[in-house]
Short mmCIF file of C-alpha atoms in Angstrom, two decimals:
data_model
loop_
_atom_site.label_atom_id
_atom_site.label_comp_id
_atom_site.label_asym_id
_atom_site.label_seq_id
_atom_site.Cartn_x
_atom_site.Cartn_y
_atom_site.Cartn_z
CA MET A 274 0.00 0.00 0.00
CA SER A 275 1.12 3.50 -0.75
CA ASP A 276 2.07 5.84 2.09
CA ILE A 277 1.38 8.97 0.05
CA THR A 278 -0.34 11.52 2.29
CA GLY A 279 -1.47 15.11 1.98
CA ASP A 280 1.52 16.26 4.05
CA PHE A 281 3.87 14.42 1.72
CA VAL A 282 2.30 16.00 -1.37
CA ALA A 283 2.39 19.48 0.21
CA LYS A 284 6.07 18.97 0.99
CA MET A 285 6.81 17.96 -2.59
CA ALA A 286 4.97 21.04 -3.82
CA ARG A 287 7.04 23.26 -1.57
CA ILE A 288 10.43 21.68 -2.23
CA TRP A 289 10.23 20.60 -5.87
CA HIS A 290 7.86 23.18 -7.28
CA ARG A 291 8.30 26.18 -4.98
CA PHE A 292 4.71 26.83 -4.08
CA ALA A 293 2.48 26.31 -1.07
CA LEU A 294 -0.30 23.81 -1.59
CA PRO A 295 -3.43 24.34 0.56
CA ALA A 296 -4.36 21.35 2.70
CA ASP A 297 -7.75 21.25 0.95
CA ASP A 298 -5.90 20.44 -2.26
CA ALA A 299 -3.13 18.26 -0.88
CA THR A 300 -5.34 15.57 0.64
CA PRO A 301 -7.44 14.83 -2.47
CA LEU A 302 -4.29 14.89 -4.58
CA ALA A 303 -2.77 12.28 -2.30
CA GLY A 304 -5.93 10.24 -2.72
CA MET A 305 -5.52 10.37 -6.50
CA LEU A 306 -1.83 9.55 -6.40
CA ALA A 307 -1.93 6.55 -4.11
CA PRO A 308 -3.69 4.06 -6.44
CA MET A 309 -1.49 5.16 -9.33
CA ASP A 310 1.57 4.59 -7.23
CA ASP A 311 0.35 1.13 -6.33
CA ALA A 312 -0.41 0.31 -9.98
CA GLY A 313 2.97 1.67 -11.03
CA GLU A 314 4.66 -0.54 -8.48
CA ARG A 315 2.83 -3.61 -9.76
CA VAL A 316 3.53 -3.06 -13.44
CA SER A 317 7.15 -2.14 -12.79
CA GLU A 318 7.71 -5.84 -12.13
CA SER A 319 7.47 -6.36 -15.88
CA MET A 320 10.07 -3.75 -16.78
CA ARG A 321 13.00 -5.19 -18.70
CA PHE A 322 16.50 -3.81 -18.88
CA ASP A 323 16.24 -2.71 -22.52
CA ARG A 324 12.69 -1.36 -22.70
CA GLU A 325 12.25 2.24 -23.76
CA PRO A 326 9.29 4.40 -24.90
CA SER A 327 10.25 4.33 -28.60
CA GLY A 328 9.50 0.59 -28.67
CA PHE A 329 5.84 1.53 -28.75
CA ASP A 330 6.09 3.40 -32.07
CA ARG A 331 7.92 0.47 -33.60
CA ALA A 332 5.28 -1.93 -32.30
CA LEU A 333 2.47 0.15 -33.80
CA GLU A 334 4.04 -0.13 -37.24
CA GLU A 335 4.85 -3.85 -36.89
CA LEU A 336 1.41 -4.85 -35.59
CA ALA A 337 -0.60 -3.18 -38.34
CA PRO A 338 -2.58 -5.68 -40.43
CA PRO A 339 -1.58 -6.07 -44.06
CA ALA A 340 -3.32 -3.69 -46.44
CA ASP A 341 -7.12 -3.99 -46.20
CA GLU A 342 -7.40 -7.10 -48.34
CA ARG A 343 -9.82 -9.29 -46.42
CA MET B 53 -34.37 25.60 -48.02
CA SER B 54 -32.06 26.11 -45.06
CA GLY B 55 -33.68 23.17 -43.28
CA ASP B 56 -33.17 20.92 -46.30
CA LEU B 57 -29.54 21.91 -46.55
CA ALA B 58 -28.99 21.26 -42.86
CA THR B 59 -30.01 17.63 -43.02
CA LEU B 60 -27.76 16.66 -45.93
CA ASP B 61 -24.68 14.67 -45.05
CA LEU B 62 -21.22 16.03 -45.85
CA CYS B 63 -20.51 13.89 -48.91
CA THR B 64 -23.90 14.59 -50.48
CA LEU B 65 -23.52 18.31 -49.86
CA ALA B 66 -19.99 18.34 -51.32
CA GLY B 67 -21.34 16.65 -54.48
CA ARG B 68 -24.08 19.25 -54.90
CA ILE B 69 -21.65 22.12 -54.47
CA ARG B 70 -19.24 20.54 -56.93
CA ASP B 71 -22.11 20.12 -59.43
CA ARG B 72 -23.03 23.77 -58.79
CA ALA B 73 -26.56 22.78 -57.80
CA ILE B 74 -26.02 25.04 -54.80
CA SER B 75 -23.32 27.58 -54.07
CA ALA B 76 -20.79 27.42 -51.29
CA GLU B 77 -21.84 30.90 -50.25
CA GLU B 78 -25.49 29.85 -49.90
CA VAL B 79 -24.54 26.82 -47.84
CA THR B 80 -22.15 28.79 -45.65
CA SER B 81 -24.69 31.57 -45.04
CA ALA B 82 -27.22 28.99 -43.93
CA ALA B 83 -24.70 27.35 -41.59
CA ILE B 84 -23.84 30.72 -40.04
CA ALA B 85 -27.53 31.45 -39.54
CA ARG B 86 -27.97 28.10 -37.78
CA ALA B 87 -24.90 28.71 -35.61
CA GLU B 88 -26.24 32.11 -34.52
CA ALA B 89 -29.76 30.83 -33.94
CA LEU B 90 -28.65 27.90 -31.77
CA GLN B 91 -25.87 29.64 -29.84
CA PRO B 92 -28.18 30.75 -26.98
CA THR B 93 -29.43 27.16 -26.60
CA LEU B 94 -26.27 25.13 -27.18
CA ASN B 95 -23.31 27.50 -26.69
CA ALA B 96 -21.39 25.40 -29.20
CA PHE B 97 -19.08 28.15 -30.44
CA ILE B 98 -16.38 30.07 -28.63
CA ARG B 99 -15.70 32.17 -31.72
CA LEU B 100 -17.72 32.37 -34.94
CA GLU B 101 -15.70 33.73 -37.89
CA ALA B 102 -18.63 34.52 -40.17
CA GLU B 103 -17.01 37.03 -42.50
CA THR B 104 -13.87 34.95 -43.02
CA ALA B 105 -16.00 31.89 -43.74
CA LEU B 106 -18.07 33.75 -46.31
CA GLU B 107 -14.91 34.97 -48.03
CA GLN B 108 -13.63 31.39 -48.22
CA ALA B 109 -16.99 30.29 -49.67
CA ARG B 110 -16.96 32.99 -52.35
CA THR B 111 -13.45 31.92 -53.35
CA VAL B 112 -14.65 28.33 -53.77
CA ASP B 113 -17.57 29.49 -55.93
CA GLU B 114 -15.24 31.57 -58.11
CA ARG B 115 -12.89 28.65 -58.60
CA LEU B 116 -15.78 26.33 -59.44
CA ALA B 117 -17.03 28.82 -62.01
CA LYS B 118 -13.59 28.70 -63.65
CA GLY B 119 -13.73 24.92 -63.76
CA GLU B 120 -10.86 24.43 -61.31
CA ASP B 121 -10.39 21.32 -59.19
CA VAL B 122 -11.56 22.55 -55.79
CA GLY B 123 -11.01 19.46 -53.65
CA PRO B 124 -13.21 16.81 -52.01
CA LEU B 125 -14.48 19.11 -49.27
CA ALA B 126 -14.99 22.23 -51.37
CA GLY B 127 -17.53 24.61 -49.92
CA VAL B 128 -18.43 22.39 -46.95
CA PRO B 129 -18.85 24.33 -43.68
CA LEU B 130 -16.85 22.83 -40.83
CA ALA B 131 -15.77 24.19 -37.45
CA HIS B 132 -13.19 22.89 -35.02
CA LYS B 133 -12.44 22.52 -31.35
CA ASP B 134 -10.83 25.76 -30.26
CA MET B 135 -7.39 24.23 -29.80
CA PHE B 136 -6.36 23.93 -33.47
CA TYR B 137 -4.15 26.91 -34.22
CA ARG B 138 -4.97 29.31 -37.05
CA GLU B 139 -2.14 31.74 -37.76
CA GLY B 140 -3.04 35.25 -36.65
CA LEU B 141 -6.26 34.22 -34.91
CA PRO B 142 -7.03 33.64 -31.22
CA THR B 143 -7.12 30.07 -29.90
CA SER B 144 -8.49 29.91 -26.37
CA CYS B 145 -8.11 26.17 -25.67
CA GLY B 146 -11.30 26.69 -23.66
CA SER B 147 -9.26 28.47 -21.01
CA LYS B 148 -8.99 31.83 -19.31
CA ILE B 149 -5.20 31.54 -19.36
CA ARG B 150 -5.03 31.39 -23.17
CA ALA B 151 -8.02 33.64 -23.82
CA ASN B 152 -5.83 36.19 -25.64
CA PHE B 153 -3.36 33.78 -27.23
CA VAL B 154 -2.90 34.42 -30.94
CA ALA B 155 -1.40 31.51 -32.85
CA ASP B 156 1.77 32.00 -34.88
CA ARG B 157 1.12 28.97 -37.08
CA THR B 158 -1.71 26.99 -38.61
CA ALA B 159 -2.36 23.39 -37.59
CA THR B 160 -1.46 20.96 -40.38
CA ALA B 161 -4.87 19.28 -40.06
CA LEU B 162 -6.60 22.62 -40.69
CA ALA B 163 -4.24 23.47 -43.54
CA ARG B 164 -5.08 20.15 -45.22
CA LEU B 165 -8.82 20.74 -44.82
CA ALA B 166 -8.42 24.21 -46.33
CA GLN B 167 -6.43 22.71 -49.21
CA ALA B 168 -9.37 20.34 -49.78
CA GLY B 169 -11.69 23.35 -50.04
CA ALA B 170 -13.42 23.16 -46.65
CA ILE B 171 -14.87 26.28 -45.06
CA ASP B 172 -13.86 27.04 -41.45
CA LEU B 173 -16.59 28.65 -39.34
CA GLY B 174 -14.45 29.13 -36.24
CA GLY B 175 -13.52 27.76 -32.83
CA LEU B 176 -15.85 25.43 -30.96
CA ASN B 177 -16.49 25.12 -27.25
CA MET B 178 -14.48 22.52 -25.37
CA SER B 179 -13.51 21.44 -21.89
CA GLU B 180 -10.85 23.73 -20.45
CA PHE B 181 -7.46 22.67 -21.85
CA ALA B 182 -9.15 19.50 -23.17
CA VAL B 183 -9.40 18.07 -19.64
CA GLY B 184 -12.69 16.37 -18.75
CA PRO B 185 -15.15 14.07 -20.54
CA ILE B 186 -18.36 15.88 -19.56
CA GLY B 187 -18.10 19.01 -21.72
CA ASN B 188 -18.70 21.64 -19.06
CA ASN B 189 -16.63 24.85 -19.06
CA VAL B 190 -16.50 27.37 -16.21
CA HIS B 191 -14.95 30.10 -18.40
CA TYR B 192 -17.05 30.10 -21.58
CA GLY B 193 -20.20 28.51 -20.21
CA ASP B 194 -21.28 24.93 -20.61
CA CYS B 195 -21.99 23.52 -24.03
CA HIS B 196 -25.36 21.75 -24.14
CA ASN B 197 -26.55 18.47 -25.61
CA PRO B 198 -28.72 19.01 -28.71
CA TRP B 199 -30.93 16.03 -27.80
CA ASN B 200 -31.75 17.61 -24.45
CA PRO B 201 -30.05 20.85 -23.45
CA ASP B 202 -30.34 19.94 -19.76
CA HIS B 203 -27.80 17.21 -20.41
CA ALA B 204 -24.06 17.29 -21.04
CA PRO B 205 -22.80 17.04 -24.62
CA GLY B 206 -19.69 15.06 -23.64
CA GLY B 207 -16.13 16.30 -23.73
CA SER B 208 -13.66 17.39 -24.14
CA SER B 209 -14.65 18.10 -27.78
CA SER B 210 -18.06 19.30 -26.60
CA GLY B 211 -18.77 21.91 -29.29
CA SER B 212 -17.61 19.52 -32.00
CA GLY B 213 -20.20 16.91 -31.04
CA ALA B 214 -22.98 19.41 -30.37
CA SER B 215 -22.51 21.46 -33.56
CA VAL B 216 -22.51 18.37 -35.78
CA ALA B 217 -25.49 16.79 -34.01
CA ALA B 218 -27.45 20.05 -34.23
CA ARG B 219 -26.80 20.17 -38.00
CA ILE B 220 -24.95 23.49 -37.71
CA VAL B 221 -21.85 22.19 -39.49
CA TYR B 222 -21.26 19.02 -41.51
CA GLY B 223 -18.17 17.94 -39.64
CA ALA B 224 -15.71 19.08 -37.00
CA LEU B 225 -12.28 18.17 -35.73
CA GLY B 226 -11.78 17.20 -32.13
CA SER B 227 -8.89 15.82 -30.13
CA ASP B 228 -8.80 12.60 -28.13
CA THR B 229 -6.33 11.80 -25.36
CA GLY B 230 -8.54 9.39 -23.40
CA GLY B 231 -11.93 9.59 -25.10
CA SER B 232 -12.43 13.25 -26.00
CA ILE B 233 -13.66 12.54 -29.54
CA ARG B 234 -15.51 9.31 -28.82
CA ILE B 235 -17.35 10.45 -25.68
CA PRO B 236 -18.92 13.61 -27.16
CA SER B 237 -19.72 11.61 -30.29
CA ALA B 238 -21.55 9.06 -28.15
CA MET B 239 -23.33 11.56 -25.92
CA SER B 240 -24.38 13.80 -28.83
CA GLY B 241 -25.30 11.02 -31.26
CA VAL B 242 -22.74 11.50 -34.03
CA VAL B 243 -19.87 9.50 -35.52
CA GLY B 244 -16.39 10.13 -34.06
CA PHE B 245 -13.04 8.64 -35.00
CA LYS B 246 -9.94 8.50 -32.84
CA PRO B 247 -7.22 7.39 -35.28
CA THR B 248 -4.17 5.32 -34.45
CA GLN B 249 -1.53 7.24 -32.49
CA ASN B 250 0.74 9.04 -35.01
CA ARG B 251 -1.76 8.69 -37.91
CA VAL B 252 -2.64 12.42 -37.96
CA SER B 253 -0.15 15.25 -37.48
CA ARG B 254 -0.30 17.04 -34.13
CA TYR B 255 1.46 20.13 -35.48
CA GLY B 256 -0.43 23.24 -34.40
CA LEU B 257 -2.65 21.36 -31.97
CA MET B 258 -2.62 22.55 -28.35
CA PRO B 259 -0.80 19.82 -26.43
CA LEU B 260 -2.24 18.07 -23.43
CA SER B 261 -0.14 14.92 -23.57
CA PHE B 262 2.35 14.47 -26.38
CA SER B 263 2.28 10.68 -25.95
CA PHE B 264 -1.51 10.23 -26.12
CA ASP B 265 -2.93 13.21 -28.06
CA THR B 266 -4.66 12.39 -31.34
CA SER B 267 -7.01 14.40 -33.51
CA GLY B 268 -9.83 13.23 -35.72
CA PRO B 269 -13.26 13.97 -37.17
CA LEU B 270 -16.79 14.07 -35.80
CA THR B 271 -19.50 13.84 -38.48
CA ARG B 272 -23.01 12.54 -39.13
CA THR B 273 -22.01 9.46 -41.14
CA VAL B 274 -19.07 7.08 -41.28
CA ARG B 275 -18.48 7.96 -44.93
CA ASP B 276 -18.22 11.65 -43.98
CA THR B 277 -15.70 10.77 -41.29
CA ALA B 278 -13.76 8.66 -43.77
CA ARG B 279 -13.48 11.56 -46.19
CA ILE B 280 -12.17 13.93 -43.53
CA LEU B 281 -9.75 11.37 -42.13
CA ASP B 282 -8.38 10.61 -45.60
CA THR B 283 -7.80 14.35 -45.98
CA ILE B 284 -5.96 15.02 -42.73
CA ALA B 285 -3.99 11.75 -42.28
CA GLY B 286 -0.46 11.16 -43.47
CA HIS B 287 3.09 12.11 -42.68
CA ASP B 288 3.83 15.72 -41.85
CA PRO B 289 7.46 16.91 -41.78
CA LYS B 290 6.40 19.45 -39.17
CA ASP B 291 5.44 16.58 -36.82
CA PRO B 292 8.30 14.08 -36.93
CA THR B 293 6.26 11.62 -34.84
CA SER B 294 3.63 11.30 -37.59
CA SER B 295 3.66 7.96 -39.38
CA ARG B 296 5.15 7.66 -42.88
CA ARG B 297 2.49 5.13 -43.90
CA PRO B 298 0.37 5.89 -46.96
CA GLY B 299 -3.09 7.36 -46.33
CA PRO B 300 -5.71 5.11 -44.76
CA GLY B 301 -8.03 4.88 -47.79
CA CYS B 302 -11.07 5.01 -45.55
CA GLU B 303 -13.68 6.34 -47.99
CA ALA B 304 -12.85 3.73 -50.62
CA ALA B 305 -13.11 1.06 -47.92
CA CYS B 306 -16.71 2.08 -47.18
CA ASP B 307 -17.73 0.51 -50.49
CA ARG B 308 -16.14 -2.84 -49.70
CA PRO B 309 -18.28 -5.55 -48.09
CA PRO B 310 -17.63 -6.13 -44.38
CA ALA B 311 -18.46 -9.81 -44.31
CA ARG B 312 -14.91 -11.13 -44.31
CA LEU B 313 -13.93 -9.20 -41.23
CA ARG B 314 -14.26 -10.99 -37.89
CA LEU B 315 -15.85 -9.09 -35.03
CA GLY B 316 -14.83 -9.86 -31.45
CA VAL B 317 -17.14 -9.29 -28.49
CA PRO B 318 -15.12 -8.92 -25.27
CA THR B 319 -16.09 -11.33 -22.53
CA SER B 320 -15.17 -8.92 -19.72
CA TYR B 321 -14.62 -5.28 -18.79
CA PHE B 322 -16.26 -3.41 -21.71
CA TYR B 323 -19.72 -4.89 -21.11
CA ASP B 324 -19.59 -4.73 -17.30
CA ASP B 325 -22.15 -2.57 -15.43
CA LEU B 326 -23.96 -1.23 -18.50
CA ASP B 327 -27.14 0.81 -18.30
CA PRO B 328 -29.87 -1.62 -19.42
CA ALA B 329 -30.65 0.51 -22.49
CA VAL B 330 -26.99 0.48 -23.52
CA GLY B 331 -26.82 -3.29 -23.12
CA ALA B 332 -29.98 -3.74 -25.22
CA ALA B 333 -28.68 -1.42 -27.96
CA LEU B 334 -25.39 -3.31 -28.18
CA GLU B 335 -27.20 -6.63 -28.33
CA ALA B 336 -29.28 -5.30 -31.22
CA ALA B 337 -26.12 -3.99 -32.92
CA GLN B 338 -24.55 -7.45 -32.72
CA LYS B 339 -27.56 -8.85 -34.55
CA ILE B 340 -27.23 -6.17 -37.25
CA PHE B 341 -23.63 -7.16 -37.87
CA GLU B 342 -24.54 -10.84 -37.95
CA GLY B 343 -27.27 -10.02 -40.43
CA ALA B 344 -24.66 -8.36 -42.61
CA GLY B 345 -22.73 -11.62 -42.62
CA VAL B 346 -20.03 -10.52 -40.17
CA PRO B 347 -19.03 -13.42 -37.93
CA LEU B 348 -19.06 -12.58 -34.21
CA ARG B 349 -17.05 -14.40 -31.59
CA PRO B 350 -16.35 -13.93 -27.88
CA VAL B 351 -12.80 -12.79 -27.15
CA PRO B 352 -10.86 -12.43 -23.91
CA VAL B 353 -9.48 -9.08 -22.86
CA PRO B 354 -6.86 -8.57 -20.19
CA SER B 355 -7.51 -6.51 -17.06
CA HIS B 356 -7.50 -2.82 -17.89
CA ASP B 357 -7.25 -1.61 -14.30
CA GLU B 358 -3.51 -1.10 -14.28
CA ILE B 359 -3.43 0.25 -17.82
CA ASN B 360 -5.96 2.91 -16.84
CA LEU B 361 -3.97 4.00 -13.83
CA ILE B 362 -0.58 4.20 -15.49
CA TRP B 363 -2.16 5.99 -18.47
CA ALA B 364 -3.52 8.62 -16.06
CA ALA B 365 -0.15 8.95 -14.34
CA ALA B 366 1.74 9.45 -17.60
CA LEU B 367 -0.83 11.83 -19.04
CA ALA B 368 -0.79 13.97 -15.91
CA ALA B 369 3.02 14.06 -15.83
CA GLU B 370 3.10 15.40 -19.39
CA ALA B 371 0.26 17.86 -18.81
CA ALA B 372 1.85 19.12 -15.60
CA THR B 373 5.14 19.67 -17.40
CA ILE B 374 3.35 21.86 -19.95
CA HIS B 375 1.32 23.71 -17.31
CA ARG B 376 3.85 23.96 -14.45
CA LYS B 377 4.55 27.67 -14.84
CA TRP B 378 0.84 28.57 -14.84
CA LEU B 379 0.06 26.19 -11.99
CA ARG B 380 2.56 28.15 -9.89
CA GLU B 381 1.74 31.64 -11.07
CA ARG B 382 -1.97 31.54 -12.01
CA PRO B 383 -3.61 28.66 -10.13
CA CYS B 384 -6.83 30.59 -9.65
CA ASP B 385 -7.26 31.01 -13.41
CA TYR B 386 -7.99 27.28 -13.79
CA GLY B 387 -11.33 25.68 -13.02
CA PRO B 388 -10.84 23.65 -9.82
CA MET B 389 -11.45 20.29 -11.46
CA VAL B 390 -9.05 20.96 -14.30
CA ARG B 391 -6.30 22.32 -12.05
CA ARG B 392 -6.38 19.27 -9.82
CA ARG B 393 -6.39 16.82 -12.71
CA ILE B 394 -3.32 18.44 -14.21
CA GLU B 395 -1.60 19.25 -10.92
CA PHE B 396 -1.26 15.73 -9.65
CA GLY B 397 1.20 15.11 -12.45
CA LEU B 398 3.67 17.31 -10.59
CA TYR B 399 4.08 14.63 -7.96
CA GLN B 400 4.82 11.58 -10.09
CA PRO B 401 8.37 10.21 -9.89
CA ALA B 402 10.11 10.44 -13.27
CA THR B 403 10.79 6.72 -13.14
CA ARG B 404 7.05 5.95 -12.85
CA TYR B 405 6.32 8.15 -15.84
CA LEU B 406 8.99 6.53 -17.99
CA GLU B 407 7.93 3.05 -16.92
CA ALA B 408 4.36 3.82 -18.02
CA LEU B 409 5.62 4.83 -21.46
CA SER B 410 8.19 2.06 -21.74
CA LEU B 411 5.59 -0.61 -20.95
CA ARG B 412 3.21 0.55 -23.68
CA GLU B 413 4.96 -1.70 -26.19
CA LYS B 414 4.55 -4.76 -23.98
CA PHE B 415 0.83 -4.13 -23.33
CA LEU B 416 0.16 -3.43 -27.01
CA ARG B 417 1.93 -6.58 -28.21
CA GLU B 418 0.09 -8.70 -25.64
CA TYR B 419 -3.25 -7.16 -26.63
CA CYS B 420 -2.70 -7.89 -30.30
CA ALA B 421 -1.48 -11.41 -29.57
CA THR B 422 -4.43 -12.34 -27.36
CA THR B 423 -7.48 -10.15 -27.87
CA PHE B 424 -6.94 -9.81 -31.62
CA ALA B 425 -5.80 -13.41 -32.08
CA ASP B 426 -9.20 -14.52 -33.42
CA CYS B 427 -10.81 -11.31 -34.56
CA ASP B 428 -10.02 -8.23 -36.62
CA VAL B 429 -12.10 -5.68 -34.75
CA LEU B 430 -13.62 -5.41 -31.27
CA LEU B 431 -17.24 -4.34 -30.76
CA THR B 432 -17.94 -2.57 -27.45
CA PRO B 433 -20.20 0.16 -26.09
CA THR B 434 -18.47 3.54 -26.38
CA MET B 435 -19.79 4.41 -22.92
CA PRO B 436 -21.57 2.27 -20.31
CA VAL B 437 -24.06 5.08 -19.66
CA THR B 438 -25.79 7.94 -21.48
CA ALA B 439 -25.22 11.69 -21.07
CA PRO B 440 -25.58 12.93 -17.47
CA ARG B 441 -27.54 16.04 -16.57
CA LEU B 442 -25.40 19.17 -16.47
CA ASP B 443 -26.77 20.12 -13.06
CA GLU B 444 -25.41 16.84 -11.70
CA VAL B 445 -21.88 17.86 -12.64
CA ASP B 446 -19.84 18.95 -9.63
CA VAL B 447 -17.35 21.52 -10.94
CA SER B 448 -15.54 21.58 -7.58
CA ASP B 449 -14.31 18.05 -8.34
CA GLY B 450 -15.77 16.14 -5.41
CA LYS B 451 -15.81 12.36 -5.27
CA GLY B 452 -19.05 12.19 -7.23
CA MET B 453 -17.37 13.97 -10.13
CA THR B 454 -14.39 11.63 -10.05
CA ASP B 455 -16.69 8.62 -10.15
CA LEU B 456 -18.64 10.11 -13.06
CA VAL B 457 -15.48 10.90 -15.03
CA LEU B 458 -14.15 7.38 -14.52
CA LYS B 459 -17.47 5.85 -15.52
CA VAL B 460 -18.07 7.73 -18.77
CA SER B 461 -14.47 7.25 -19.93
CA ARG B 462 -14.16 3.65 -18.79
CA ASN B 463 -14.27 2.12 -22.30
CA THR B 464 -12.18 4.77 -24.05
CA ARG B 465 -9.17 5.32 -21.77
CA PRO B 466 -7.41 1.97 -22.20
CA ILE B 467 -7.59 2.28 -25.98
CA SER B 468 -5.76 5.60 -25.80
CA TYR B 469 -2.97 4.03 -23.76
CA LEU B 470 -2.69 1.27 -26.38
CA GLY B 471 -2.71 3.83 -29.22
CA LEU B 472 -5.32 1.85 -31.19
CA PRO B 473 -7.86 3.32 -33.64
CA ALA B 474 -11.47 3.46 -32.44
CA LEU B 475 -14.65 4.51 -34.22
CA SER B 476 -17.79 5.53 -32.30
CA VAL B 477 -21.09 5.10 -34.15
CA PRO B 478 -24.61 5.95 -32.89
CA CYS B 479 -26.63 2.78 -32.24
CA GLY B 480 -29.80 3.80 -30.44
CA PHE B 481 -31.48 5.97 -27.83
CA ASN B 482 -32.59 5.37 -24.26
CA GLU B 483 -36.16 5.90 -23.08
CA ALA B 484 -35.35 9.59 -22.40
CA GLY B 485 -34.24 10.12 -25.98
CA LEU B 486 -30.51 10.32 -25.24
CA PRO B 487 -28.08 8.71 -27.71
CA ILE B 488 -26.22 5.42 -27.25
CA ALA B 489 -23.13 4.46 -29.26
CA LEU B 490 -21.05 1.45 -30.17
CA GLN B 491 -17.27 1.49 -30.43
CA LEU B 492 -15.26 -0.41 -33.04
CA ILE B 493 -11.63 -0.90 -32.01
CA GLY B 494 -9.01 -2.15 -34.45
CA ARG B 495 -5.37 -3.08 -34.65
CA PRO B 496 -2.87 -0.30 -35.33
CA PHE B 497 -3.54 1.55 -38.60
CA SER B 498 -6.67 -0.49 -39.40
CA GLU B 499 -8.86 2.61 -39.86
CA SER B 500 -10.17 1.37 -43.21
CA GLN B 501 -11.49 -1.84 -41.63
CA LEU B 502 -13.35 0.16 -39.00
CA CYS B 503 -14.89 2.31 -41.72
CA ARG B 504 -16.02 -0.78 -43.67
CA LEU B 505 -17.84 -2.11 -40.61
CA GLY B 506 -19.17 1.25 -39.45
CA HIS B 507 -20.49 2.16 -42.86
CA ALA B 508 -22.14 -1.25 -43.28
CA TYR B 509 -23.84 -0.78 -39.91
CA GLN B 510 -25.18 2.62 -40.96
CA GLN B 511 -26.46 1.18 -44.23
CA ALA B 512 -28.58 -1.24 -42.19
CA THR B 513 -29.82 1.25 -39.58
CA ASP B 514 -31.22 4.77 -39.47
CA TRP B 515 -29.97 6.14 -36.12
CA HIS B 516 -27.69 8.59 -37.91
CA THR B 517 -30.59 10.09 -39.87
CA ARG B 518 -32.54 11.14 -36.78
CA VAL B 519 -32.44 14.82 -36.03
CA PRO B 520 -32.67 16.48 -32.60
CA ALA B 521 -35.84 18.48 -31.97
CA VAL B 522 -33.77 21.59 -31.37
CA VAL B 523 -33.01 21.64 -35.12
CA VAL B 524 -36.54 21.38 -36.44
CA GLY B 525 -38.53 22.72 -33.48
#
């Protein structure tokens, strides 16, 4: 489970982005971030040493069906 | 006469203008009159460029009189989501922050439409910065659904769906990052096409997420959509990410029989928790396809839960990068819902973001190897529900709003992460008269197959010929 809290988000806003985040905003943002963090952790198990974003563009081209001949 | 003109589809109208049965100026004047008459009811336009449009129409008529080749869209009034740049003209992106932004370039998609002779009536209403599937806008006022103005038109390409459904224009461009063409198409009862990632140039399109943004047409018929997509697709040196493949050949594909394509019906996820009317409409649609000789088969789909979450994380990281300066300096100039949905991208670790993008290839390959193993195209509902009432929309972004956003975009988001083409086609109405739509999802760059099936469906049904009361009342 993620430990992302409103305080943690507010601290990131202050340190990384140089602005003060109201508590009313920080708590819901933490609520949005936590499930994404959990999902990210789960899918990261399938990362491979040589994966990179450009593999997606190559896959799009390779997986296209042959010209519409059916 | 204006009413007769309004109910023609784009391809029929283009033929009549080309044959000089009617003039482009007459058609454009009528479209402007409809736009002005319906603006108080629908609020579909952010900016109507009437004089410029009439000048374009007169030029088309002059060229036709000289016997020149004027292009496949000559004289056809279109309008576009107000995030496609037109050099020297304002482009608000539905926002207060960019209210006075004047573009220094013209979007390639608009330039190609102009080259094909289309008339541009101006910028259409949209969700602020293209964030949000409902179609509400706190800065320019909500756009309204032509089938019932108390209901949302769908977003983020809200004005695109509403203006086409209300027979103001014959087609419109929208953008789609997680459903923003398909959802307004479904809610407003028109055809909408999200092409394969990289199929259409993004040059001159306001960015939300450079990994997931696509643009495409909303029209009344699949053939109309095919003509526009054929016009705007193809490599653009100004957008190096655009594919070098030849054009999709969608309009020609409409005339080919669909029977040899295999249609897959997912056994999970897409058909979960449907409104009963949506379920019944999709069941009827399956029978229509079977009647057309298209074999249907059940197909497995993987869990989309993780895909949806990592898509949202990556999208927000890119949007927050684009918006970071304004989030710091002008936070109060965003609507609260939009600010929060962009802002959470500031707090994603860079490694999470890059993992989400790096894993796209793996998820896409697995999807094609399993879900598309025994079928060419998937048939799903575009949305599990119909358009919500606008007064149910919580602009402060409470939990109810989050749940609503997730529900209406449930069947569109994963397809954006996978970069696949998807065509939304009207397939019925609920008991309250609100539209229902089916979604055809194909393998990468299979737009022509989707058009074959979508056009065949429209040949066997008449949902696309029905006109909202606001047009004739």
